[in-house]
Amino acid sequence: MIARNVTAGGLEAGLVAKQLGEKLVASDLALVVVFADWRLDAGVVARDLQRILGAVPIVGCTANGVLGGVLGDGETVALGLYGTDLRVGIGVATELSKHALARSRDALERAAIALGTRSELLDPARHVAFTLVEGSASTEESFCVGSATAAPQIRMVGGFASTELSADGSRRGAAAVWANGEALADAGIVVVLEMARPFEVITSSHLVATEHKTVVTAASGRTISELDGIPATRRFTELIAKLGGTIGTNTPLAYTFARIIDGVPYVRSIGRIEGDLLHLGAAIDTGHVLRVMKAGDLVAQTERDLAAAAKRLGGISALLAFSCVYRDWEAKELGIAAALAAVYAAYPTTGFQSFGEQSGMLYVNHTLTALAIGSGSGG
């Protein structure tokens, strides 16, 4: 056995930790990854599970919703990876708001050192990294750049801790990540895995690029106030009208933007429209050229991308998945949430609905990023 997916229900943190620990414990347990309901006391989950499992490396974060398991209210999921052919290095970056670039870079270096090597010596055939970040201080972009550029030769994906969002886009509750039995805010965790088994990093987006482009002519942080010299909402309305859409009958989720980098679209989701302002899920700068994106088939695209990875790997023994909350919103609105859950259920999936995803050095939205571990030996 290389992997075990387990669940625990309810909102009593100590009991959840106990249930998870009892299901995961084994002499060859090498790593535990936990995605816990945001209403749980993250500090208790982190502390109690570490106490139960001893010296086993445990990382995790709060989640607005999880992938895998029963998917009932108050569900927490965990992935246990087992075996002597897996080695784990963990680096923690605290106080990201003070210097996210340097601190995330240093976290990757510490993870490499924990494996007895240096970042520049990590081998893309044997090493892969994933990240968990609490990004309430809006350091997501800097964290992705710092961590990924510290070892650009290896693949890296990740997700940002989530809680419930109110209608105005504000967060309810406190998000957290944890490692070494301690829950943290304003922090990120880099986990580098060394293994002989084959693996693949997956990035799946069902949004389709249209022919329409626009230039950001006024923006601040994650808010666009002007496109092509026109108030942003008015210009956005004009653009989607050319595609047969309107804000009144099609929610903003059906249309959004992406930056095209080396021919690849990196999505910047529109989470909320407020008067003339467009509030995005990721930072944007004045002068950026954006391509208008239109939603394709969320279920079919996810199914195709996961099936293709499974075929290349000869089967999947563990799928660690980070799926944007915007995908969940879209699925619920279209009435396809059960169909999407069934796609994940076809694989040994452990994941959560994230406040944005890491894909290499880029922070993206409306995307599924994942680490798939194959079923056979990598030779």
XYZ file of C-alpha atoms in Angstrom, residues 89 108 111 115 119 121-131 144 147-158 189-195 198-204 264 266 309 312-313 320 322 358-362 364 367-372:
62
model
C 11.137 17.464 3.286
C 11.811 25.547 -0.341
C 12.608 21.431 2.548
C 16.128 15.698 2.327
C 17.400 23.258 -4.018
C 20.231 19.643 -6.862
C 16.605 18.530 -6.707
C 15.953 16.027 -9.486
C 12.737 16.511 -11.531
C 12.605 12.748 -12.088
C 12.504 12.019 -8.345
C 11.348 15.224 -6.678
C 8.064 17.126 -6.797
C 6.643 19.809 -4.498
C 3.264 20.946 -3.263
C 2.361 23.974 -1.175
C 4.257 31.369 -5.837
C 8.889 29.139 -3.911
C 8.878 28.021 -7.547
C 11.890 30.006 -8.710
C 13.962 28.549 -5.856
C 13.924 25.227 -7.740
C 12.584 25.913 -11.238
C 13.632 22.488 -12.485
C 10.967 20.636 -10.463
C 7.176 20.768 -10.764
C 5.116 22.490 -8.078
C 1.402 22.840 -7.390
C -0.599 23.927 -4.379
C 4.276 25.390 3.756
C 6.438 23.806 1.069
C 6.527 20.006 0.940
C 9.098 18.311 -1.297
C 8.561 14.616 -1.974
C 11.291 12.246 -3.080
C 10.000 8.967 -4.490
C 6.058 7.827 -11.207
C 4.152 11.040 -10.650
C 2.601 13.813 -12.669
C 1.510 17.366 -11.981
C -1.898 18.194 -13.461
C -3.364 21.579 -14.348
C -6.935 21.495 -15.613
C -0.978 29.285 -21.991
C -3.671 31.756 -16.670
C -2.831 11.452 -16.504
C 0.258 7.999 -18.733
C 0.975 6.831 -15.187
C -3.808 15.287 -4.135
C -6.556 21.713 -5.219
C -0.374 27.473 -7.465
C 0.791 26.304 -10.879
C 4.565 26.592 -10.940
C 5.419 30.222 -10.261
C 1.928 31.471 -11.114
C -4.275 31.138 -10.805
C -8.393 25.956 -12.016
C -7.722 22.456 -10.752
C -4.098 21.734 -9.921
C -3.143 18.323 -8.624
C -0.362 15.881 -7.891
C -1.040 12.362 -9.156
